[in-house]
Short mmCIF file of N, CA and C in Angstrom, two decimals:
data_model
loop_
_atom_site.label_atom_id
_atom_site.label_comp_id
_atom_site.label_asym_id
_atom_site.label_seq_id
_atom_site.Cartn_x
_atom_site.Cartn_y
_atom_site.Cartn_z
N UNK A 282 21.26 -7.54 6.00
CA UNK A 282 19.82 -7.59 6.04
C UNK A 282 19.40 -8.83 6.80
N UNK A 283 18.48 -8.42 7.97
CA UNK A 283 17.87 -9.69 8.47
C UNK A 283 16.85 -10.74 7.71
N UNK A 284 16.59 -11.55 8.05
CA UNK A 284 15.84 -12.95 7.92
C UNK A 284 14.47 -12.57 7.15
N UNK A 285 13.76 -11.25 8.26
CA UNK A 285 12.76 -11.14 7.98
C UNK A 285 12.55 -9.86 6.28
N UNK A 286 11.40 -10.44 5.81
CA UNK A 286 11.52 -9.29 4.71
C UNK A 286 11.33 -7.70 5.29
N UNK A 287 12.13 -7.04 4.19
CA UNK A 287 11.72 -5.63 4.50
C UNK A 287 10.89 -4.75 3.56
N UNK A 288 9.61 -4.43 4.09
CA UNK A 288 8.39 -4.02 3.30
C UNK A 288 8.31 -2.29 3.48
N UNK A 289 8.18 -1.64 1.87
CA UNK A 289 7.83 -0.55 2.15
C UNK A 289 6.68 0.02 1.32
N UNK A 290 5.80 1.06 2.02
CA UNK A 290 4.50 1.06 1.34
C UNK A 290 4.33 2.12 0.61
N UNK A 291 3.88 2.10 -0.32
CA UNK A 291 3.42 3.85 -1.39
C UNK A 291 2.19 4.05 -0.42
N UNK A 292 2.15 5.60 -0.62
CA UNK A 292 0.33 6.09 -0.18
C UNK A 292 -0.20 5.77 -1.41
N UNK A 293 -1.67 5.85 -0.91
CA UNK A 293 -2.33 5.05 -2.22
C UNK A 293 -2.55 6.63 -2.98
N UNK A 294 -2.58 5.74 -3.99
CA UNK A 294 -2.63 7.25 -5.39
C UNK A 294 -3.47 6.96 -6.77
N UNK A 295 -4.35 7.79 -6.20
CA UNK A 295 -5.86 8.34 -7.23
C UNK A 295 -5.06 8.50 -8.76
N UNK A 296 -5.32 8.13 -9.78
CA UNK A 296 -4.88 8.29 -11.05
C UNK A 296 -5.46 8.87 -11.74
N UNK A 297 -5.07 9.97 -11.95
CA UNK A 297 -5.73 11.36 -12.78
C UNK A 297 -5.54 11.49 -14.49
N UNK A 298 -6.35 11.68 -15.03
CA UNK A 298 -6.80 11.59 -16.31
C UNK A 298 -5.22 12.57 -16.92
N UNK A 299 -5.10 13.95 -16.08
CA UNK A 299 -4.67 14.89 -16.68
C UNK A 299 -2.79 14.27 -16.46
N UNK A 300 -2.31 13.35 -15.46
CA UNK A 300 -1.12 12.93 -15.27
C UNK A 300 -1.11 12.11 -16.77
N UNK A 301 -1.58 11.04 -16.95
CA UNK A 301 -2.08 10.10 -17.66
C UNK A 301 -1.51 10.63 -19.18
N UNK A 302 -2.17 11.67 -19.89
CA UNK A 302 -2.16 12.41 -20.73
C UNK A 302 -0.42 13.04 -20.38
N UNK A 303 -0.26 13.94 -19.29
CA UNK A 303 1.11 14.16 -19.81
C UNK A 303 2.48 13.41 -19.57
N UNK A 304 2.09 11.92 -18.98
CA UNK A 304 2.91 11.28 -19.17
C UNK A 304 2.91 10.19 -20.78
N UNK A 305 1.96 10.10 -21.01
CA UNK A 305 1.58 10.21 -22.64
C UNK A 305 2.69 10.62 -23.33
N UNK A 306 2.01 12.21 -23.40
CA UNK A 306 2.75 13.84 -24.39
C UNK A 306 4.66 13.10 -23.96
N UNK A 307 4.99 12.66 -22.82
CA UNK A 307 6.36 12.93 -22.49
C UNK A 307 7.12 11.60 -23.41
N UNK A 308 6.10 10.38 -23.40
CA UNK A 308 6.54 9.14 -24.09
C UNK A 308 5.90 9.38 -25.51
N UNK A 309 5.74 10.61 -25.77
CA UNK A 309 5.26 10.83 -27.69
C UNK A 309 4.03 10.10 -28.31
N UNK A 310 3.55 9.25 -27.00
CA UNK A 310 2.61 8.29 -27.50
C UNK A 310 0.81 9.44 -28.16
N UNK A 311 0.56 9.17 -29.26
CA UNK A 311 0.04 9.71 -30.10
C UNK A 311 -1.56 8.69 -30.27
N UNK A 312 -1.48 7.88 -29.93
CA UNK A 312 -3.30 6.68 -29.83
C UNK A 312 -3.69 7.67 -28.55
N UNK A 313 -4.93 8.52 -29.07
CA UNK A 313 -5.80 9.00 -28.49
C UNK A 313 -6.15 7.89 -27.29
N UNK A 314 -6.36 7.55 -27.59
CA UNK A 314 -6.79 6.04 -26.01
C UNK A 314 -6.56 6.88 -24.44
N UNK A 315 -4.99 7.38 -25.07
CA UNK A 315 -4.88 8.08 -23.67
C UNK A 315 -4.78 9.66 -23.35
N UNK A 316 -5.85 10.10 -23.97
CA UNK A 316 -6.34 11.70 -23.98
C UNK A 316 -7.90 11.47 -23.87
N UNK A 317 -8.78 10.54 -24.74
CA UNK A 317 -10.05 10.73 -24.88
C UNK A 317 -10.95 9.65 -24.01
N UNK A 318 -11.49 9.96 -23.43
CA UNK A 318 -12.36 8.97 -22.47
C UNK A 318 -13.05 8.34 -23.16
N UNK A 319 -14.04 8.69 -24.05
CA UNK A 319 -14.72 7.90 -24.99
C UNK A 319 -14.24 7.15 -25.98
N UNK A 320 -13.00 7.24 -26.38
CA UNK A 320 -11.98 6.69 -27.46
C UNK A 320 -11.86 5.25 -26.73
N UNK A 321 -11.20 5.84 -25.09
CA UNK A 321 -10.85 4.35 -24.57
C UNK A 321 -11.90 3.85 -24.38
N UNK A 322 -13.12 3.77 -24.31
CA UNK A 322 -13.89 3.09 -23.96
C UNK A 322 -14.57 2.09 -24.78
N UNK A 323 -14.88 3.22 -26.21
CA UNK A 323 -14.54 2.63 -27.75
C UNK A 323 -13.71 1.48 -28.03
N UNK A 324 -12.63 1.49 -27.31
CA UNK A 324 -11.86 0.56 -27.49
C UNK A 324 -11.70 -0.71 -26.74
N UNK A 325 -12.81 -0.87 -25.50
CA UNK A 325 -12.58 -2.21 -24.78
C UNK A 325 -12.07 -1.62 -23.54
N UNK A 326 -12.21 -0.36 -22.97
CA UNK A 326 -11.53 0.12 -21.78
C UNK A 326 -12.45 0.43 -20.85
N UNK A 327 -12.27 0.02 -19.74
CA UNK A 327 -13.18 0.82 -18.90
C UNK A 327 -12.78 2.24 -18.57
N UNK A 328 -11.87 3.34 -18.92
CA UNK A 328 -12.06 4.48 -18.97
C UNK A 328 -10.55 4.54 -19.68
N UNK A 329 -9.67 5.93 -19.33
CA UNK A 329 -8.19 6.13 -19.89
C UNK A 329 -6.99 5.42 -19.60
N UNK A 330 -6.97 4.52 -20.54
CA UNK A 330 -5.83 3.22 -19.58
C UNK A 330 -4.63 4.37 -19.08
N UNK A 331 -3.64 3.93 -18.47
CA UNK A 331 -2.43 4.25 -18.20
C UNK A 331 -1.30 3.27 -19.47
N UNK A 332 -0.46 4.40 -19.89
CA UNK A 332 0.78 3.91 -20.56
C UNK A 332 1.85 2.75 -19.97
N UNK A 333 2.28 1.82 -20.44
CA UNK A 333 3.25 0.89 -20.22
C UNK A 333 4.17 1.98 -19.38
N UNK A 334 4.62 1.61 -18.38
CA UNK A 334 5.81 2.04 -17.61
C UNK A 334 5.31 3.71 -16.77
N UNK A 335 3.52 3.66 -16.78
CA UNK A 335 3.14 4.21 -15.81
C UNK A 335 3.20 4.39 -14.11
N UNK A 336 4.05 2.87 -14.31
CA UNK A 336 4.02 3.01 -12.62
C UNK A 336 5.20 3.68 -11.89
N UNK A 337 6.11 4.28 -12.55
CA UNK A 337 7.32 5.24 -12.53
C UNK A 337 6.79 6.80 -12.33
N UNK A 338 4.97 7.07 -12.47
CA UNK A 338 4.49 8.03 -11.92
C UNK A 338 4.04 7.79 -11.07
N UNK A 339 3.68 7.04 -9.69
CA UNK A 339 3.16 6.08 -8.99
C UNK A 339 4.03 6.50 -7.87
N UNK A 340 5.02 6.01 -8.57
CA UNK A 340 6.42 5.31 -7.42
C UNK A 340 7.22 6.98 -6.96
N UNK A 341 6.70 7.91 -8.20
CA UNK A 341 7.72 9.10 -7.64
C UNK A 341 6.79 10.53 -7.69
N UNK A 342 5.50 9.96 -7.74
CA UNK A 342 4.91 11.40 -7.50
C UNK A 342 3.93 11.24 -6.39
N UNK A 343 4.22 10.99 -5.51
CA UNK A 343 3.29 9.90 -4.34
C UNK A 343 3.53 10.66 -3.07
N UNK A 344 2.60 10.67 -2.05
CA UNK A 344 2.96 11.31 -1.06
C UNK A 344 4.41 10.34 -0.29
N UNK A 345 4.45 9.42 -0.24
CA UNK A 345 5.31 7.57 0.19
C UNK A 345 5.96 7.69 -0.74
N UNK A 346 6.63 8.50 -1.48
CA UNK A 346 7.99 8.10 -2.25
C UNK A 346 8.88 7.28 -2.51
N UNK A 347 9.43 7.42 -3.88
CA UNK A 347 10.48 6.61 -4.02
C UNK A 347 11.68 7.18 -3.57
N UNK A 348 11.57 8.64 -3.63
CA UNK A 348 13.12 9.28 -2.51
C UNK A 348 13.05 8.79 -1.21
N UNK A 349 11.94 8.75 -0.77
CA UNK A 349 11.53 8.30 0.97
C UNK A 349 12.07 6.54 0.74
N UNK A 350 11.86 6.14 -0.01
CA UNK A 350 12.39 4.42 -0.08
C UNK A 350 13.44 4.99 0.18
N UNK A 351 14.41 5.12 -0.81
CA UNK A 351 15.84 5.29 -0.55
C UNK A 351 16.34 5.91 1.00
N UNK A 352 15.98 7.13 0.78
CA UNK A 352 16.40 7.91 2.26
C UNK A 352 15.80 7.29 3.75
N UNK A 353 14.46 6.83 3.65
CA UNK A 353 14.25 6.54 5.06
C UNK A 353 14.41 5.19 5.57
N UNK A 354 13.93 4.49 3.95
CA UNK A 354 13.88 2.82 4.54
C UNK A 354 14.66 2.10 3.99
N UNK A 355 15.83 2.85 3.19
CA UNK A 355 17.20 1.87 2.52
C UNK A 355 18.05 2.51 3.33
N UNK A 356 18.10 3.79 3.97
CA UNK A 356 18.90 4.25 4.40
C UNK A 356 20.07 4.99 3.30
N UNK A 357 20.15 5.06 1.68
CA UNK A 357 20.70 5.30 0.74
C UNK A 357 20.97 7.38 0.97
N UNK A 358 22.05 7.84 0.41
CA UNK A 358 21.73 8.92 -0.63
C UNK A 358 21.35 8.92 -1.42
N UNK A 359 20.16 9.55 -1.74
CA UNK A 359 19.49 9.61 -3.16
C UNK A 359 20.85 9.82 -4.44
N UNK A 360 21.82 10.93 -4.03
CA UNK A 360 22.72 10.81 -4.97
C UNK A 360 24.07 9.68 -5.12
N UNK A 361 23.70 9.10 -4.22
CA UNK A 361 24.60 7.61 -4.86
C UNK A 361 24.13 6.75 -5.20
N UNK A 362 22.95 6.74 -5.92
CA UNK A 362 22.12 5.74 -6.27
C UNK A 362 21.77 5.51 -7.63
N UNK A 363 22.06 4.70 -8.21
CA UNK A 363 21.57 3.93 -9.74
C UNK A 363 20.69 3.19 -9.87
N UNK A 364 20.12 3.38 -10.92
CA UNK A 364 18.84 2.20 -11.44
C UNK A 364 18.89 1.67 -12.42
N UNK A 365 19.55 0.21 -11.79
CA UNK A 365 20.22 -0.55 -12.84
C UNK A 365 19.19 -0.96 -13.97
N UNK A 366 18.30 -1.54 -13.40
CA UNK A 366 17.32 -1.94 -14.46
C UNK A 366 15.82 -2.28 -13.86
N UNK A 367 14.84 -2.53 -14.63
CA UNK A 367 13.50 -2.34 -14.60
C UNK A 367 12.70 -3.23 -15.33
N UNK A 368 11.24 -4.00 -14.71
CA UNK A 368 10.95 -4.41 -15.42
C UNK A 368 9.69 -4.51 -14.86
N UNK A 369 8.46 -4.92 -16.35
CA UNK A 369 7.22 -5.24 -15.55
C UNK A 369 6.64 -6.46 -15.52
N UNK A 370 5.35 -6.78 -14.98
CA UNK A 370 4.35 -7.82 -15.43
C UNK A 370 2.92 -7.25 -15.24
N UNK A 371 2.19 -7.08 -16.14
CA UNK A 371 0.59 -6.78 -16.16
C UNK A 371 0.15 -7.68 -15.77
N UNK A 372 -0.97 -7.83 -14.97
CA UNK A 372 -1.79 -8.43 -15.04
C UNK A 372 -3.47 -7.84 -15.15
N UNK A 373 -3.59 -6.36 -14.52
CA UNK A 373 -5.16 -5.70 -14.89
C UNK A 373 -5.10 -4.56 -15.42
N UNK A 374 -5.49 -3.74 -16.60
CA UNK A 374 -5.09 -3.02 -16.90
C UNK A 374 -5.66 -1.32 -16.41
N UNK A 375 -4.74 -0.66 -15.35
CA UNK A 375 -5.42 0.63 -14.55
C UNK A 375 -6.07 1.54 -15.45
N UNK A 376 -7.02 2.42 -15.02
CA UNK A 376 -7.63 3.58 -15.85
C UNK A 376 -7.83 4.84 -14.73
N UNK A 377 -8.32 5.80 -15.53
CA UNK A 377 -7.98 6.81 -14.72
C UNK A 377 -9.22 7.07 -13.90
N UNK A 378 -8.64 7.13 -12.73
CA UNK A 378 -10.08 6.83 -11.08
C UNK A 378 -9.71 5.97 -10.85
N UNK A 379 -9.05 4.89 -11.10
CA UNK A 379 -8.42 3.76 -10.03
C UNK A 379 -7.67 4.71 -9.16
N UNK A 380 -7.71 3.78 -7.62
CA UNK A 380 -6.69 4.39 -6.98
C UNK A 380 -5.79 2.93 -6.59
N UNK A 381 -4.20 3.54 -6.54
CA UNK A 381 -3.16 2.36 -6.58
C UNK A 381 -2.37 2.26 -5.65
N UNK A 382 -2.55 1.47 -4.63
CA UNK A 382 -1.73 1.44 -3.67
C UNK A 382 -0.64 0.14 -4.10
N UNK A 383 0.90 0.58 -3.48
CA UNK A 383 1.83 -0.49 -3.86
C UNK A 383 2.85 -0.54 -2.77
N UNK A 384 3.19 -1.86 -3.16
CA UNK A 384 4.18 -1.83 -1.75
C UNK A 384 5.61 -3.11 -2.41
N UNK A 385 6.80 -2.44 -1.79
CA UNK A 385 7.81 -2.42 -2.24
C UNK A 385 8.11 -3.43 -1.38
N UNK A 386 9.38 -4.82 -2.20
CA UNK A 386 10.01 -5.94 -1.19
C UNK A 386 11.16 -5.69 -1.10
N UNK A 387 11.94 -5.52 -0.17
CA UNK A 387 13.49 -5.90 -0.70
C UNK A 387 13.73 -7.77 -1.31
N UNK A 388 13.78 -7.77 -1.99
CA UNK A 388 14.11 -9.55 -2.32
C UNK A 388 15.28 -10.34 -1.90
N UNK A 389 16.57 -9.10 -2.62
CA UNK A 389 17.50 -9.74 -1.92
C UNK A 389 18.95 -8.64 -2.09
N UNK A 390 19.59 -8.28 -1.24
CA UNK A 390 20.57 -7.29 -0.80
C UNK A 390 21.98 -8.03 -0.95
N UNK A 391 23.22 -7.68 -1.75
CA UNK A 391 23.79 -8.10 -2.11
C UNK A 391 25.68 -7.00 -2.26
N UNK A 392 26.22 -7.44 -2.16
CA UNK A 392 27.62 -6.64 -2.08
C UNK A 392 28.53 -7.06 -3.48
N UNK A 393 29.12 -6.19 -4.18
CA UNK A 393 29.56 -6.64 -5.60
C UNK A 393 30.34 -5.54 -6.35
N UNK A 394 31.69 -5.68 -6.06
CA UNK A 394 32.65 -4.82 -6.85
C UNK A 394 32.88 -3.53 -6.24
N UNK A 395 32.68 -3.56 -5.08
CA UNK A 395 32.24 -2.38 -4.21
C UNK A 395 31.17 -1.72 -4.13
N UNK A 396 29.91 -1.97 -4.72
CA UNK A 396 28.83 -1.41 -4.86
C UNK A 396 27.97 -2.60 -3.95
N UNK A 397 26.71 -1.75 -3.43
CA UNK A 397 25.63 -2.41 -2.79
C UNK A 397 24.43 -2.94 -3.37
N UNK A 398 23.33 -3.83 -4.03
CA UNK A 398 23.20 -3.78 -4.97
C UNK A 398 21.56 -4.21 -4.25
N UNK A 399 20.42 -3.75 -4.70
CA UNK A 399 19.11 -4.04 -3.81
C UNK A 399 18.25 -4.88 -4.69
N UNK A 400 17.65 -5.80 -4.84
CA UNK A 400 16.58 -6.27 -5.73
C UNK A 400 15.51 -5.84 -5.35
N UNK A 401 14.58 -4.83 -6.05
CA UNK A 401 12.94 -4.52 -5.39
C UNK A 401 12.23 -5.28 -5.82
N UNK A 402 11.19 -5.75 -5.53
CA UNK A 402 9.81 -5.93 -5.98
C UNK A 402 8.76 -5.28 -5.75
N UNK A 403 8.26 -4.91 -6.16
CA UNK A 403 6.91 -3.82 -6.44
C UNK A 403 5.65 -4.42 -6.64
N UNK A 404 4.52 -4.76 -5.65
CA UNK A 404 3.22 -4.98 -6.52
C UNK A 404 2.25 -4.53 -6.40
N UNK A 405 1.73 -3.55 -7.36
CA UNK A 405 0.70 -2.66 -7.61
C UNK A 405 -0.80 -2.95 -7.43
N UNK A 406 -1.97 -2.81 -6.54
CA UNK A 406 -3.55 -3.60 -6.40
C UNK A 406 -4.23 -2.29 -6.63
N UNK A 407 -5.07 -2.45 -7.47
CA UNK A 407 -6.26 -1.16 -7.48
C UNK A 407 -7.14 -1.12 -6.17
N UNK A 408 -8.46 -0.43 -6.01
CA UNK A 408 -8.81 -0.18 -5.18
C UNK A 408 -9.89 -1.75 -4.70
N UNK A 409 -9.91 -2.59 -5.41
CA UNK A 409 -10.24 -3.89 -5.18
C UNK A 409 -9.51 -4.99 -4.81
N UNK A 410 -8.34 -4.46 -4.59
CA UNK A 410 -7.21 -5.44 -4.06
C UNK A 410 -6.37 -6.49 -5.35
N UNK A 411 -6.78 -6.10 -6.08
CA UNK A 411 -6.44 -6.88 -7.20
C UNK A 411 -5.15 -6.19 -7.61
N UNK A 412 -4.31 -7.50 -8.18
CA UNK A 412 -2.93 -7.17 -8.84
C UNK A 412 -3.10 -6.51 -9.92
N UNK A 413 -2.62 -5.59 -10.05
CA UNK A 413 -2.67 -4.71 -11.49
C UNK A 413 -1.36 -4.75 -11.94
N UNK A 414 -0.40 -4.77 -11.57
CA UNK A 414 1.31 -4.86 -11.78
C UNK A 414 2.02 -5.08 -10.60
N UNK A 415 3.35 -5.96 -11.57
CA UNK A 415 4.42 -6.23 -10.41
C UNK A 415 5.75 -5.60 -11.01
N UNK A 416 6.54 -5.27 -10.43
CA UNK A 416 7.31 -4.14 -10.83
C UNK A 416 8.75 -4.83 -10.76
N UNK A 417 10.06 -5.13 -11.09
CA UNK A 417 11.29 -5.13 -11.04
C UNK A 417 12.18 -4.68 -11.02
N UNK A 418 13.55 -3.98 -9.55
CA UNK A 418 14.17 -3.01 -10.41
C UNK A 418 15.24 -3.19 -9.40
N UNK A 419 16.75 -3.36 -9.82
CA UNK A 419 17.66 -3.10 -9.21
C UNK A 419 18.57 -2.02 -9.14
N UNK A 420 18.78 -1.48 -7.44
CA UNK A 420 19.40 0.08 -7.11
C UNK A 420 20.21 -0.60 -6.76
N UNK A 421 21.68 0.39 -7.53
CA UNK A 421 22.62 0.05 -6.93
C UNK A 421 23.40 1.06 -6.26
N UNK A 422 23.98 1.05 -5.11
CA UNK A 422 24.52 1.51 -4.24
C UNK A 422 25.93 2.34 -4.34
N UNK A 423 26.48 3.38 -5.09
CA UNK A 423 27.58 3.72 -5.50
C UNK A 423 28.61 3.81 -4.39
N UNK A 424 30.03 3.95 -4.54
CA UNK A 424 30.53 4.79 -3.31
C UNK A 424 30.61 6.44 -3.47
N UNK A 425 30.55 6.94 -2.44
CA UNK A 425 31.04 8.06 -2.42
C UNK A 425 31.82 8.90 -3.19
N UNK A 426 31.82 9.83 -3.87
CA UNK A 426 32.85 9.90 -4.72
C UNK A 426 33.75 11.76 -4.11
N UNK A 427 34.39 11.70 -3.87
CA UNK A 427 35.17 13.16 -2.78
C UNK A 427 35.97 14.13 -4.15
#
């Protein structure tokens, strides 16, 4: 990897009430907050927050993919690829009608036990440019397996 960083961008993506809800239903999460518009609002929200570890619908249901990271701008097979680990930081909390554009760093590219190993950074701005999340996650690079 050269000197310079290597930046890759999500299309920006409208956050829909009805994703919101069934990524909810999929994490069992049961606080109306994130089904009822008036509940969240009740509650200090400006409309249906998004669930902790929402941005994993972001990153892979996007027109700018997270397969397109791998395949076009890591150059990876999607099937030799692991995700070692993940992490976040909030800083604004999204609702549904934000739209979220994010854009991916490589940090730092690394070789280890025979595997290739990528550090991302991820940071998420609503439609005001503001940080809403920063994202953490290392892919690692398998070999081939015949």
């Amino acid at each position: 990897m050269s000197g310079q960083a290597m930046v890759f961008d999500y299309a920006p993506f409208l956050i829909e009430a009805g994703k919101i809800k069934e990524f909810a239903k999929a994490l069992q999460l049961e606080n109306p907050i994130y089904r009822d518009e008036e509940t969240a609002k009740s509650a200090g929200y400006r409309g249906i927050p998004v669930p902790p570890t929402f941005m994993t619908v972001i990153d892979f249901w996007n027109d700018h993919n997270f397969y397109q990271l791998f395949a076009d701008f890591l150059k990876l097979n999607p099937n030799h690829v692991l995700h070692g680990e993940q992490a976040y930081d909030y800083y604004k909390v999204m609702v549904a009608g934000d739209t979220i554009s994010a854009q991916v760093r490589v940090k730092e590219q690394f070789h280890k036990k025979g595997k290739n190993f990528f550090l991302l950074e991820t940071i998420y701005r609503n439609q005001g440019n503001e940080i809403t999340a920063v994202g953490r996650a290392t892919i690692i690079e398998i070999a081939e397996v015949d």
